[in-house]
Coordinates of C-alpha atoms in Angstrom, one line a residue:
Chain U
M24 CA 27.3 -38.3 8.2
T25 CA 24.0 -38.7 6.5
P26 CA 20.8 -37.6 8.3
E27 CA 18.0 -39.9 9.1
F28 CA 14.7 -39.0 7.5
P29 CA 12.2 -37.6 8.3
I30 CA 13.9 -34.3 8.7
R31 CA 12.2 -31.2 10.0
L32 CA 12.7 -27.6 8.8
I33 CA 12.1 -25.3 11.7
F34 CA 11.7 -21.7 10.5
D35 CA 12.4 -18.7 12.8
D36 CA 8.7 -17.8 12.9
G37 CA 7.9 -21.2 14.4
E38 CA 6.6 -22.9 11.2
C39 CA 7.7 -26.4 10.8
V40 CA 7.9 -28.4 7.5
D41 CA 8.4 -32.1 7.9
I42 CA 10.2 -33.9 5.0
E43 CA 9.6 -37.6 5.0
S44 CA 12.1 -38.7 2.3
P45 CA 14.8 -37.4 0.0
E46 CA 12.3 -37.4 -2.9
E47 CA 9.9 -35.2 -0.8
L48 CA 12.9 -32.9 -0.1
L49 CA 13.4 -32.4 -3.8
E50 CA 9.7 -31.9 -4.3
K51 CA 9.2 -29.3 -1.6
V52 CA 12.4 -27.3 -1.4
D53 CA 13.9 -25.3 -4.1
T54 CA 16.7 -23.1 -2.6
L55 CA 17.7 -23.1 1.0
D56 CA 20.9 -22.8 3.0
S57 CA 20.6 -23.6 6.7
A58 CA 23.9 -21.7 7.2
D59 CA 22.0 -18.5 6.3
G60 CA 20.0 -18.6 9.5
G61 CA 16.2 -18.3 9.5
V62 CA 15.8 -22.0 9.4
W63 CA 17.0 -24.8 11.7
V64 CA 17.1 -28.3 10.3
R65 CA 16.8 -31.4 12.5
D66 CA 16.8 -35.1 11.6
A67 CA 14.8 -38.1 13.0
L68 CA 17.5 -38.6 15.7
D69 CA 17.2 -34.9 16.8
R70 CA 20.6 -34.0 15.3
T71 CA 21.2 -30.7 13.6
V72 CA 21.5 -31.0 9.9
T73 CA 23.4 -28.8 7.4
L74 CA 21.2 -28.5 4.3
K75 CA 22.1 -26.5 1.2
M76 CA 20.0 -26.6 -1.9
R77 CA 20.1 -24.5 -5.0
G78 CA 17.6 -24.6 -7.8
G79 CA 16.1 -27.9 -6.6
T80 CA 19.4 -29.6 -6.4
V81 CA 20.9 -30.8 -3.1
E82 CA 24.5 -29.4 -2.7
R83 CA 25.0 -30.4 0.9
L84 CA 23.0 -32.6 3.3
D85 CA 24.8 -33.9 6.3
V86 CA 24.7 -34.0 10.1
T87 CA 26.7 -31.2 11.6
Chain B
M14 CA 24.0 -22.6 15.5
K15 CA 21.0 -21.8 17.6
A16 CA 20.2 -23.7 20.7
G17 CA 17.0 -25.6 21.0
A18 CA 16.0 -24.2 24.4
S19 CA 16.2 -20.6 23.2
T20 CA 14.1 -21.4 20.2
I21 CA 11.4 -23.0 22.3
D22 CA 11.4 -20.2 24.8
G23 CA 11.1 -17.8 21.9
L24 CA 8.1 -19.7 20.6
R25 CA 6.4 -19.7 24.0
S26 CA 6.6 -16.0 24.4
R27 CA 5.7 -15.2 20.9
P28 CA 1.9 -15.1 20.9
L29 CA 1.7 -12.5 23.6
V30 CA 4.4 -10.4 22.0
I31 CA 2.6 -10.6 18.7
V32 CA -0.7 -9.5 20.2
L33 CA 0.9 -6.7 22.1
A34 CA 2.8 -5.5 19.1
A35 CA -0.3 -5.5 17.0
A36 CA -2.3 -3.6 19.6
V37 CA 0.4 -0.9 20.1
A38 CA 1.0 -0.4 16.4
S39 CA -2.7 0.1 15.8
L40 CA -3.1 2.8 18.5
P41 CA -2.0 5.8 16.5
A42 CA -4.8 5.1 14.0
F43 CA -7.3 5.7 16.8
L44 CA -5.5 8.3 18.9
L45 CA -4.0 10.6 16.3
A46 CA -5.4 12.5 13.3
T47 CA -5.5 10.5 10.2
E48 CA -6.8 10.9 6.6
A49 CA -9.6 9.3 4.6
W50 CA -8.2 10.2 1.2
P51 CA -11.0 11.2 -1.2
E52 CA -9.2 9.3 -4.0
I53 CA -10.0 6.1 -2.1
V54 CA -13.2 6.9 -0.2
V55 CA -15.2 8.6 -3.0
P56 CA -14.7 5.9 -5.7
A57 CA -15.6 3.4 -2.9
Y58 CA -18.8 5.3 -2.1
F59 CA -19.8 5.6 -5.8
T60 CA -19.1 1.9 -6.2
T61 CA -21.7 1.1 -3.5
R62 CA -24.1 3.4 -5.4
G63 CA -23.9 1.2 -8.5
G64 CA -21.0 3.0 -10.2
V65 CA -18.3 1.0 -12.1
L66 CA -14.7 1.8 -11.6
Y67 CA -12.9 3.1 -14.7
E68 CA -16.3 3.4 -16.5
T69 CA -18.4 5.8 -14.5
I70 CA -15.8 6.3 -11.7
V71 CA -12.6 7.7 -13.0
F72 CA -9.5 7.0 -10.8
P73 CA -6.4 5.2 -12.2
H74 CA -5.4 2.9 -9.2
T75 CA -5.9 -0.8 -9.5
P76 CA -9.1 -1.7 -7.5
L77 CA -8.4 -3.8 -4.5
L78 CA -8.2 -1.2 -1.7
I79 CA -11.1 0.8 -3.3
L80 CA -13.3 -2.3 -3.5
T81 CA -12.4 -3.4 0.0
T82 CA -13.3 0.0 1.3
A83 CA -16.5 -0.1 -0.7
L84 CA -17.4 -3.6 0.7
L85 CA -16.7 -2.5 4.3
G86 CA -18.6 0.8 3.7
K87 CA -21.6 -1.1 2.3
L88 CA -21.6 -3.5 5.3
F89 CA -20.9 -1.0 8.1
G90 CA -21.5 2.4 6.6
F91 CA -18.8 4.9 5.7
S92 CA -17.6 6.6 8.8
A93 CA -14.5 8.0 10.6
A94 CA -14.5 4.9 12.8
L95 CA -14.4 2.5 9.8
F96 CA -11.5 4.4 8.2
R97 CA -9.6 4.3 11.5
I98 CA -10.3 0.6 11.9
I99 CA -9.0 -0.1 8.3
V100 CA -5.8 1.8 9.0
G101 CA -5.4 0.3 12.5
A102 CA -6.0 -3.2 11.4
T103 CA -3.4 -2.9 8.6
F104 CA -0.7 -1.6 11.0
A105 CA -1.7 -4.3 13.5
A106 CA -1.1 -6.9 10.8
G107 CA 2.2 -5.3 9.9
A108 CA 3.4 -5.2 13.5
A109 CA 2.2 -8.8 14.1
L110 CA 4.2 -10.0 11.1
I111 CA 7.3 -8.1 12.3
A112 CA 7.0 -9.4 15.8
R113 CA 6.6 -12.9 14.4
N114 CA 9.6 -12.8 12.2
A115 CA 12.1 -10.2 13.4
Q116 CA 14.8 -10.7 16.0
Q117 CA 15.0 -7.8 18.6
R118 CA 11.2 -7.5 18.1
V119 CA 10.7 -4.5 20.4
I120 CA 13.2 -2.5 18.4
A121 CA 11.8 -3.6 15.1
V122 CA 8.2 -2.8 16.0
A123 CA 9.1 0.5 17.6
A124 CA 11.1 1.4 14.4
F125 CA 8.1 0.4 12.3
I126 CA 5.7 2.7 14.2
V127 CA 8.1 5.7 14.3
I128 CA 9.1 5.4 10.6
A129 CA 5.4 5.1 9.7
L130 CA 4.5 8.2 11.8
L131 CA 7.4 10.2 10.3
G132 CA 6.4 9.1 6.8
G133 CA 2.7 10.1 7.3
A134 CA 1.8 6.5 6.7
Y135 CA -1.0 6.1 9.2
T136 CA -3.6 7.0 6.6
L137 CA -6.1 5.4 4.3
W138 CA -3.9 5.2 1.2
P139 CA -2.7 2.1 -0.7
D140 CA 1.1 2.5 -0.3
P141 CA 1.4 2.2 3.5
L142 CA -1.3 -0.4 3.6
L143 CA 0.8 -2.5 1.3
A144 CA 3.6 -2.7 3.8
P145 CA 2.4 -5.9 5.5
L146 CA 1.8 -7.5 2.1
A147 CA 5.3 -6.6 0.9
L148 CA 6.8 -8.0 4.1
A149 CA 4.8 -11.2 3.9
A150 CA 5.8 -11.7 0.3
A151 CA 9.5 -11.1 1.0
L152 CA 9.5 -13.5 4.0
L153 CA 7.8 -16.2 1.9
L154 CA 10.2 -15.8 -1.0
E155 CA 13.1 -16.0 1.5
R156 CA 11.8 -19.2 3.0
G157 CA 13.1 -21.5 0.2
T158 CA 10.3 -24.0 -0.3
K159 CA 8.6 -24.1 -3.7
R160 CA 5.2 -23.5 -2.2
S161 CA 6.3 -20.4 -0.3
F162 CA 8.1 -19.1 -3.4
I163 CA 4.9 -19.2 -5.4
A164 CA 2.9 -17.8 -2.5
G165 CA 5.3 -14.9 -2.1
A166 CA 5.2 -14.1 -5.8
L167 CA 1.4 -14.3 -5.7
L168 CA 1.3 -11.8 -2.9
L169 CA 3.4 -9.4 -4.9
G170 CA 0.8 -9.9 -7.6
V171 CA -2.0 -9.0 -5.1
A172 CA 0.0 -5.9 -4.2
I173 CA -0.1 -4.9 -7.9
I174 CA -3.9 -5.1 -8.0
T175 CA -3.9 -2.9 -4.8
K176 CA -1.8 -0.3 -6.6
Q177 CA -0.1 -0.9 -9.8
T178 CA 3.1 0.9 -8.8
S179 CA 3.7 -2.2 -6.7
A180 CA 5.2 -3.7 -9.8
W181 CA 8.3 -2.0 -8.6
L182 CA 8.3 -4.3 -5.5
A183 CA 8.0 -7.2 -7.9
I184 CA 10.9 -5.8 -10.0
G185 CA 13.0 -5.6 -6.8
G186 CA 12.1 -9.2 -6.2
F187 CA 12.9 -10.2 -9.7
V188 CA 16.4 -8.9 -9.4
W189 CA 16.8 -11.2 -6.4
V190 CA 15.2 -14.1 -8.2
L191 CA 17.7 -13.7 -11.1
A192 CA 20.6 -13.3 -8.7
K193 CA 19.7 -16.4 -6.7
R194 CA 18.9 -18.3 -9.9
R195 CA 15.4 -19.2 -8.8
D196 CA 12.7 -20.1 -11.2
W197 CA 12.1 -16.8 -12.9
K198 CA 9.4 -18.1 -15.2
T199 CA 7.2 -19.3 -12.3
Y200 CA 7.9 -16.0 -10.5
L201 CA 6.8 -13.9 -13.5
A202 CA 3.7 -16.0 -14.0
A203 CA 2.7 -15.8 -10.3
I204 CA 3.2 -12.0 -10.0
S205 CA 1.2 -11.4 -13.2
L206 CA -1.7 -13.8 -12.4
P207 CA -3.8 -11.5 -10.1
Y208 CA -3.6 -8.5 -12.6
A209 CA -4.4 -10.9 -15.5
L210 CA -7.4 -12.2 -13.6
F211 CA -8.6 -8.7 -12.8
V212 CA -8.3 -7.7 -16.5
A213 CA -10.3 -10.8 -17.6
I214 CA -12.9 -10.7 -14.9
W215 CA -13.5 -7.0 -15.1
A216 CA -13.8 -7.2 -18.9
A217 CA -16.3 -10.1 -18.7
A218 CA -18.4 -8.6 -15.9
F219 CA -18.6 -5.0 -17.3
R220 CA -18.0 -5.5 -21.0
T221 CA -15.3 -2.9 -21.0
T222 CA -11.6 -2.4 -21.6
S223 CA -11.5 1.0 -19.8
H224 CA -9.9 -0.6 -16.8
I225 CA -6.9 -1.6 -18.9
Y226 CA -6.6 2.0 -20.2
W227 CA -6.8 3.6 -16.7
T228 CA -4.7 1.1 -14.8
F229 CA -2.1 0.5 -17.4
L230 CA -2.1 2.3 -20.7
A231 CA -2.6 5.8 -19.4
L232 CA 0.3 5.4 -17.0
V233 CA 2.8 4.2 -19.6
T234 CA 1.8 6.8 -22.1
G235 CA 2.8 9.9 -20.2
H236 CA 0.4 10.4 -17.3
G237 CA 3.3 10.1 -14.8
G238 CA 4.9 13.1 -16.3
E239 CA 1.7 15.1 -16.0
I240 CA 1.4 14.5 -12.2
H241 CA 5.1 14.3 -11.3
R242 CA 5.9 16.2 -8.1
I243 CA 8.8 16.0 -5.7
D244 CA 8.4 16.7 -2.0
P245 CA 11.6 18.5 -0.9
A246 CA 11.4 16.5 2.4
F247 CA 12.0 13.4 0.4
V248 CA 15.6 14.3 -0.2
I249 CA 16.3 13.8 3.5
G250 CA 13.7 11.2 4.3
G251 CA 14.3 9.1 1.2
A252 CA 18.1 9.2 1.7
A253 CA 17.7 8.2 5.3
L254 CA 15.5 5.2 4.4
L255 CA 18.0 4.2 1.7
L256 CA 20.8 4.4 4.2
I257 CA 19.0 2.3 6.7
I258 CA 18.3 -0.4 4.1
V259 CA 22.0 -0.5 3.0
A260 CA 23.4 -0.2 6.5
T261 CA 21.2 -2.9 8.0
T262 CA 21.7 -5.4 5.2
S263 CA 25.4 -4.8 5.1
T264 CA 25.6 -5.3 8.9
L265 CA 24.2 -8.8 8.2
G266 CA 27.1 -9.4 5.8
R267 CA 26.8 -11.6 2.7
Q268 CA 23.7 -13.3 4.2
G269 CA 21.9 -10.0 4.3
W270 CA 22.1 -9.3 0.6
R271 CA 21.2 -13.0 -0.1
S272 CA 17.7 -12.3 1.3
P273 CA 15.0 -10.9 -0.9
L274 CA 14.1 -8.3 1.8
P275 CA 16.5 -5.5 0.9
W276 CA 15.8 -6.0 -2.8
I277 CA 12.0 -5.6 -2.5
A278 CA 12.5 -2.7 -0.1
L279 CA 14.8 -1.0 -2.7
G280 CA 12.2 -1.7 -5.3
A281 CA 9.7 0.4 -3.3
F282 CA 11.8 3.5 -4.3
G283 CA 10.4 3.0 -7.9
M284 CA 6.9 3.6 -6.4
A285 CA 8.0 7.2 -5.7
W286 CA 7.4 7.9 -9.4
P287 CA 5.5 10.0 -10.2
R288 CA 4.7 11.3 -6.8
T289 CA 8.1 11.5 -5.0
D290 CA 7.5 11.6 -1.3
L291 CA 7.9 9.3 1.7
I292 CA 4.4 8.0 1.7
H293 CA 4.9 6.6 -1.8
V294 CA 7.8 4.4 -0.5
S295 CA 6.0 3.4 2.6
A296 CA 5.3 -0.2 1.2
S297 CA 8.9 -0.8 2.3
F298 CA 8.4 0.3 6.0
A299 CA 7.6 -3.2 7.5
I300 CA 10.5 -4.8 5.6
V301 CA 12.8 -2.0 6.8
A302 CA 11.7 -2.7 10.4
V303 CA 12.6 -6.4 10.1
L304 CA 16.0 -5.5 8.7
I305 CA 16.5 -3.1 11.6
G306 CA 15.6 -5.9 14.0
R307 CA 17.9 -8.3 12.3
A308 CA 20.8 -5.9 12.3
A309 CA 20.2 -5.0 15.9
S310 CA 20.3 -8.7 16.8
A311 CA 23.5 -9.2 14.9
K312 CA 25.5 -6.3 16.4
R313 CA 24.9 -4.8 19.8
T314 CA 26.3 -1.4 18.7
F315 CA 23.6 -1.4 16.0
A316 CA 20.9 -2.1 18.5
Y317 CA 22.1 0.9 20.6
A318 CA 22.2 3.1 17.5
A319 CA 18.7 2.0 16.5
I320 CA 17.3 2.8 20.0
V321 CA 18.8 6.3 19.8
L322 CA 17.6 6.9 16.3
I323 CA 14.1 5.7 17.1
A324 CA 14.0 8.1 20.1
I325 CA 15.2 11.0 17.9
G326 CA 12.7 10.1 15.2
A327 CA 9.9 10.0 17.8
A328 CA 10.9 13.6 18.9
F329 CA 10.4 14.7 15.3
V330 CA 6.9 13.2 14.9
H331 CA 4.0 15.6 14.6
W332 CA 1.7 13.7 17.0
R333 CA -1.6 15.4 16.2
V334 CA -3.1 13.8 19.3
G335 CA -7.0 13.7 19.3
G336 CA -7.1 15.1 15.8
P337 CA -9.9 14.3 13.3
V338 CA -10.1 12.1 10.2
F339 CA -9.1 14.7 7.6
F340 CA -11.3 14.8 4.6
W341 CA -14.2 13.3 6.7
N342 CA -14.8 15.0 10.0
D343 CA -12.4 17.9 10.2
R344 CA -13.9 21.4 10.6
A345 CA -13.9 22.5 7.0
T346 CA -15.4 19.2 5.8
T347 CA -18.1 19.3 8.5
F348 CA -18.9 22.9 7.6
Y349 CA -19.2 22.3 3.9
S350 CA -21.2 19.0 4.4
A351 CA -23.7 21.0 6.3
Q352 CA -23.9 23.4 3.3
V353 CA -24.5 20.5 1.0
R354 CA -27.2 19.1 3.2
R355 CA -29.0 22.5 3.2
H356 CA -29.0 22.6 -0.6
V357 CA -29.1 19.1 -1.8
P358 CA -31.3 16.2 -0.5
P359 CA -29.9 12.8 0.0
G360 CA -29.7 11.1 -3.4
G361 CA -29.7 14.5 -5.1
A362 CA -27.1 15.8 -7.5
F363 CA -24.7 18.7 -7.4
L364 CA -21.2 19.4 -8.8
N365 CA -18.4 20.0 -6.3
F366 CA -15.7 22.1 -7.9
N367 CA -12.7 22.4 -5.6
T368 CA -14.6 22.7 -2.3
Q369 CA -13.3 20.7 0.7
N370 CA -13.6 17.9 0.0
E371 CA -14.7 15.5 -2.7
T372 CA -15.8 13.3 0.2
L373 CA -18.8 15.6 0.5
Y374 CA -20.7 13.3 -1.8
A375 CA -20.1 10.3 0.5
I376 CA -20.8 12.2 3.7
T377 CA -24.1 13.6 2.4
G378 CA -25.2 10.6 0.3
T379 CA -25.4 12.7 -2.9
R380 CA -24.2 12.1 -6.4
T381 CA -22.7 13.9 -9.4
P382 CA -25.0 15.4 -12.1
S383 CA -23.7 13.3 -15.0
G384 CA -23.6 10.0 -13.2
I385 CA -19.8 10.0 -13.9
Y386 CA -17.5 10.7 -11.0
V387 CA -14.1 12.3 -11.7
N388 CA -12.6 15.1 -9.6
P389 CA -13.3 18.1 -11.9
K390 CA -10.1 19.7 -10.8
F391 CA -7.9 16.9 -12.1
W392 CA -7.3 18.2 -15.6
Y393 CA -4.9 15.2 -16.2
Y394 CA -7.9 12.9 -16.2
L395 CA -10.3 15.2 -18.0
N396 CA -7.8 15.4 -20.9
K397 CA -8.1 11.7 -21.6
Q398 CA -10.7 9.8 -23.6
N399 CA -12.6 13.1 -24.2
L400 CA -13.8 12.8 -20.6
G401 CA -13.8 16.6 -19.8
D402 CA -15.8 17.5 -22.9
R403 CA -18.3 14.7 -22.3
I404 CA -19.0 15.7 -18.7
C405 CA -19.1 19.4 -19.7
A406 CA -21.7 18.7 -22.5
D407 CA -23.8 16.7 -20.1
L408 CA -23.6 19.4 -17.4
R409 CA -24.7 22.1 -19.9
A410 CA -27.8 20.0 -20.6
K411 CA -28.7 20.0 -16.9
R412 CA -29.8 23.6 -16.3
G413 CA -30.4 24.5 -12.7
T414 CA -28.0 21.9 -11.3
P415 CA -26.3 23.3 -8.1
I416 CA -22.5 23.9 -8.2
L417 CA -20.5 24.2 -5.0
F418 CA -17.7 26.3 -6.4
S419 CA -14.4 27.4 -4.8
Y420 CA -11.9 29.5 -6.6
L421 CA -8.6 27.9 -7.5
D422 CA -5.9 29.0 -5.2
A423 CA -2.8 30.0 -7.2
R424 CA -0.6 29.0 -4.2
V425 CA -1.6 25.4 -4.2
D426 CA -3.7 24.6 -7.3
D427 CA -2.4 23.7 -10.7
P428 CA -3.3 26.5 -13.1
Q429 CA -4.0 24.0 -15.8
S430 CA -7.2 23.1 -13.8
A431 CA -8.5 26.5 -15.0
A432 CA -8.0 25.6 -18.7
T433 CA -10.8 22.9 -18.7
C434 CA -14.2 23.2 -20.1
I435 CA -15.7 22.4 -16.7
Y436 CA -13.9 25.2 -15.0
G437 CA -15.1 27.6 -17.7
L438 CA -18.6 26.6 -17.2
C439 CA -18.5 26.7 -13.4
S440 CA -16.6 29.9 -13.1
R441 CA -19.1 31.7 -15.3
A442 CA -22.2 30.1 -13.8
P443 CA -24.4 32.6 -11.9
V444 CA -23.8 32.9 -8.2
V445 CA -26.9 32.2 -6.1
E446 CA -25.4 32.3 -2.6
V447 CA -22.0 33.5 -1.3
I448 CA -20.7 31.2 1.5
N449 CA -17.4 33.0 2.0
P450 CA -15.0 35.0 -0.3
A451 CA -13.6 31.8 -1.7
T452 CA -16.8 29.6 -2.1
Q453 CA -20.2 30.1 -3.5
W454 CA -23.3 28.1 -4.6
R455 CA -23.9 28.6 -8.3
V456 CA -26.2 27.0 -10.8
V457 CA -25.8 25.7 -14.3
P458 CA -27.2 28.4 -16.5

């Protein structure tokens, strides 16, 4: 299931990064795997999102 | 997947825990003996007296800690309290970062403090003070956003202008960058930028290239071999640290090795060249503490093991409660600074050869006869760029200059220090007052 933007990246230290659109996601994030821990990704409907990006390319983006 | 409630609770409790961790971690800097290393304090002092690092002040570290100490010394005066505050503030920053980012924060912060105490890292020296910087860089690189990636690499660049051996931290990070197929060109550009700016700004401001020689060329053309020394205790301490990094990261599984933290911590082992001891790998200590916190959170048995090891480690700490700031207000330094005050007025010149400690210049507000500062015992600086002969010739021209001379001690001093022109001049200079069997006032004949 595709997440609703904006999505929010919530890092373990409390910092939040809001991503308004898929374009902004590509602009701001380079490599990230929400399965690695350290970051929790939520979408506009407050659902947990699985996000995997490598080298600026989205490999997985869906609602868990 | 984590639950929202626990995350929110964690965030609520975090500020108090961070402040508490910072306060506790800073305490040893104020309650225990520490050191104001002359290699930092004396160049900082002469900087405030108009000297120029690498031109009239010879010491081969990159300048950030020396200049920061100089600035604070200029603003508040050089004092034992200032040195303790610099050390305490750095450890507060390290502990705050750990408490902000580690799981099992109490274990992680306790591990940080005990490892630092065992490694002699509560001291005014670049490597331990780099620990918060290395951790912040590693956490930023780990984060995954483009901005944090550049910021993390830039922080590693700032570490390089604090002490150039930090390039090893950046090399550790580079291995991770290549393995993760991150943007290595941006990484290399960002880690190089602070040093490149230092080179350009220093050259423009002081019309010199000596900073490139002392902070880079001298080190890659054999200086490391001249000063290489291995502390026997490093065999155990270094092996233990390595084991902790590997064990904690492996406990976290594949995810552990996918983080830049262990790679940058392993890079710190390169910093143990040419001086191979625990303090020279102490830039890794804050990262190691976070790894311990993460492993303790992942496996309960690891948490118990960590608690036991922290307790054992604490039992081996030499606590030195109520001790002085060595090289500044310890008994020997206080005694010899009174000697200097008796012979040399503030602003006056004398040559200190091997008397505790080089900090006597800063304590008494005095200067060197030639206007160039280099520790005259460090033959491995005097043998470069004709420095020893230049200072010697200048000293010969200044008849009557007082020399505070202590004999070299064959048990601790490098015999090559006796092969320099300056030693020859000082050791043959007439004695005017015997302070004790080891130390005399002499004058340039």
